[in-house]
Coordinates of C-alpha atoms in Angstrom, one line a residue:
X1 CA 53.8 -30.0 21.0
X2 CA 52.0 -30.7 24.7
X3 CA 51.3 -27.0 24.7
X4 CA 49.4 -27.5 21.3
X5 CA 47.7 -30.5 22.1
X6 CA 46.3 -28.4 25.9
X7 CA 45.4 -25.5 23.6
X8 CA 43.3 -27.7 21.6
X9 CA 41.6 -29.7 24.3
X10 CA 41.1 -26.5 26.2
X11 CA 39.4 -24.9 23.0
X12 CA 37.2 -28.3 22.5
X13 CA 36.1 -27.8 26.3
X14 CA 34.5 -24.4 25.7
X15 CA 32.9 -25.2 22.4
X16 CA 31.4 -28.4 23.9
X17 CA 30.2 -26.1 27.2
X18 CA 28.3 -23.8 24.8
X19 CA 27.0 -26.1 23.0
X20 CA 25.6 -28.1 26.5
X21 CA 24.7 -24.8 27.3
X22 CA 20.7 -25.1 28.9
X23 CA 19.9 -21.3 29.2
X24 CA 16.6 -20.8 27.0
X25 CA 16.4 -18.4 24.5
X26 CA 13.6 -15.8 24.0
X27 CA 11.7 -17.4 21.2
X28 CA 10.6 -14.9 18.5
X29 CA 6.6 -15.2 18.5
X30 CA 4.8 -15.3 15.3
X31 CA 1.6 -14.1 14.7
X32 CA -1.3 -15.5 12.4
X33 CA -2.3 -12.3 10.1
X34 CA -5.1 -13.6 8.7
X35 CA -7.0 -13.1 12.2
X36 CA -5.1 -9.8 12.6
X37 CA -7.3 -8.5 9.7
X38 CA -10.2 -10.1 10.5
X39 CA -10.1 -8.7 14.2
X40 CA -9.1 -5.0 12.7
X41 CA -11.8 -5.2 10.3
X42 CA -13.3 -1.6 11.3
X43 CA -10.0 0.2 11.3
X44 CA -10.1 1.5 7.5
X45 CA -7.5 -0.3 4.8
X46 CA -4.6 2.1 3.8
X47 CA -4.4 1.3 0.6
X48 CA -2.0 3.8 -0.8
X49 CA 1.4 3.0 -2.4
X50 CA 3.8 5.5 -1.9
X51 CA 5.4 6.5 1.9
X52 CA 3.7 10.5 1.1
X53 CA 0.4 9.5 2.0
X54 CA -0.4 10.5 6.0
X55 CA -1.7 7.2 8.1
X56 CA -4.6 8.3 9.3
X57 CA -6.1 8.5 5.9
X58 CA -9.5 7.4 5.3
X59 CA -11.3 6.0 2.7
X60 CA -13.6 8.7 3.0
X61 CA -11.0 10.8 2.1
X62 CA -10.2 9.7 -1.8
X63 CA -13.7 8.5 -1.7
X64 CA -14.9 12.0 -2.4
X65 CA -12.7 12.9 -4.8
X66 CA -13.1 9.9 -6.9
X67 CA -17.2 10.1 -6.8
X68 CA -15.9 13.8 -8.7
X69 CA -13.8 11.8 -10.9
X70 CA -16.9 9.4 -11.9
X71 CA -19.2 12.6 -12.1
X72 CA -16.3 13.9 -14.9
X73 CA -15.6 11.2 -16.9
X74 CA -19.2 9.9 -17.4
X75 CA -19.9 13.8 -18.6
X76 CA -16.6 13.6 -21.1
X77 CA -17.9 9.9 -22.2
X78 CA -21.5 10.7 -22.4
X79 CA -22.9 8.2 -24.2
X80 CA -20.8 5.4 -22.7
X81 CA -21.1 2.8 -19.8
X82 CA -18.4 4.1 -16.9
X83 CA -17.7 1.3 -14.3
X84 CA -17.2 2.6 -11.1
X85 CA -13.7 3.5 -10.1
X86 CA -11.3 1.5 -8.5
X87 CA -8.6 4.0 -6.7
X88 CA -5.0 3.6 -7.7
X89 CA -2.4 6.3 -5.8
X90 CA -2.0 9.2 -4.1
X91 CA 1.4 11.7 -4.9
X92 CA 1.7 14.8 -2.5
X93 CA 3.8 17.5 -4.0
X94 CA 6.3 19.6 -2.6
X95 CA 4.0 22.7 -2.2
X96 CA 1.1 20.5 -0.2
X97 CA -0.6 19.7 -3.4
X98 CA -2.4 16.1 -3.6
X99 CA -3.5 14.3 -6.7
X100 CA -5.4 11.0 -6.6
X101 CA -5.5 8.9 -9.2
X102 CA -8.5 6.6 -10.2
X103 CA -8.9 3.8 -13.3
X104 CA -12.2 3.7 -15.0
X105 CA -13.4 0.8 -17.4
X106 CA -15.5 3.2 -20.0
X107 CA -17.2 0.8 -22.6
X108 CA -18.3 2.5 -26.0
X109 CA -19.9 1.1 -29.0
X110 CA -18.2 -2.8 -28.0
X111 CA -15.2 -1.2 -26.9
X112 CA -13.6 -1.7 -24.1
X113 CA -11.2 1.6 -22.9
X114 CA -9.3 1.9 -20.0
X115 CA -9.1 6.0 -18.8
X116 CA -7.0 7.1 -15.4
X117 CA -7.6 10.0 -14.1
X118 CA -5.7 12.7 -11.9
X119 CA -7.4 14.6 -9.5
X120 CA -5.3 17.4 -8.3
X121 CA -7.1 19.4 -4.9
X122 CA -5.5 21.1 -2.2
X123 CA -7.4 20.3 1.6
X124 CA -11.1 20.5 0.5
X125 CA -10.6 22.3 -3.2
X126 CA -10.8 20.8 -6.6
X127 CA -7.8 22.3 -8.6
X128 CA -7.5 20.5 -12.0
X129 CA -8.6 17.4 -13.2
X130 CA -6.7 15.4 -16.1
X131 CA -7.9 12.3 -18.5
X132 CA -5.7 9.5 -19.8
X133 CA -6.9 6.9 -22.1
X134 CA -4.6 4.0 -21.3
X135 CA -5.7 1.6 -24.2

């Protein structure tokens, strides 16, 4: 029973010593990211969506293609107001192949139509370009 009892006041000593313990632990620093953004603000956004899209993607970049896109869809809704796009993903396929996509806004005759479209280009190329009315 003695034995117990100095096993058990020998385990309380080192819990109590690590707990007195002054060493000062590294302290994780935490940054404010609302300055972060305004200090990086002429580093471009990258606003894509899915891991396949390369980080040093520019806005320029899908900014081209999607000027196409609002060239296209004001010619296949020509008597219709097109908002300007607002750019929605990029998917890279297996054989190198990019399509952006873009939503429109095209209002006809007091309606109101949503329309994504697909542009498909390789590097500097227009391949195909596809039209989805969403509602």
């Amino acid at each position: 029973m003695k034995q117990k009892v100095l096993i058990l006041i020998a385990v309380i000593g080192v819990l109590a010593a690590g707990c007195m313990n002054d060493d000062k632990k590294p302290v994780e620093e935490s940054r404010d990211m609302r300055n972060n953004v305004e200090q990086d603000r002429d580093k471009p956004l990258n606003v894509q969506y899915n891991d396949q899209t390369p980080t040093n993607m520019t806005q320029v970049d899908y900014a081209k293609w999607g000027k196409i896109a609002l060239k296209e869809t004001k010619k296949k809704y020509p008597n219709s107001r097109v908002s300007d796009y607002q750019y929605d993903t990029r998917r890279v396929a297996p054989d190198g192949t990019i399509t952006d996509y873009f939503d429109f806004t095209v209002y006809q005759d007091n309606t109101k139509r949503l329309v994504k479209v697909g542009v498909m280009h390789d590097d500097n190329k227009l391949i195909d370009m596809k039209f989805e009315e969403m509602s």
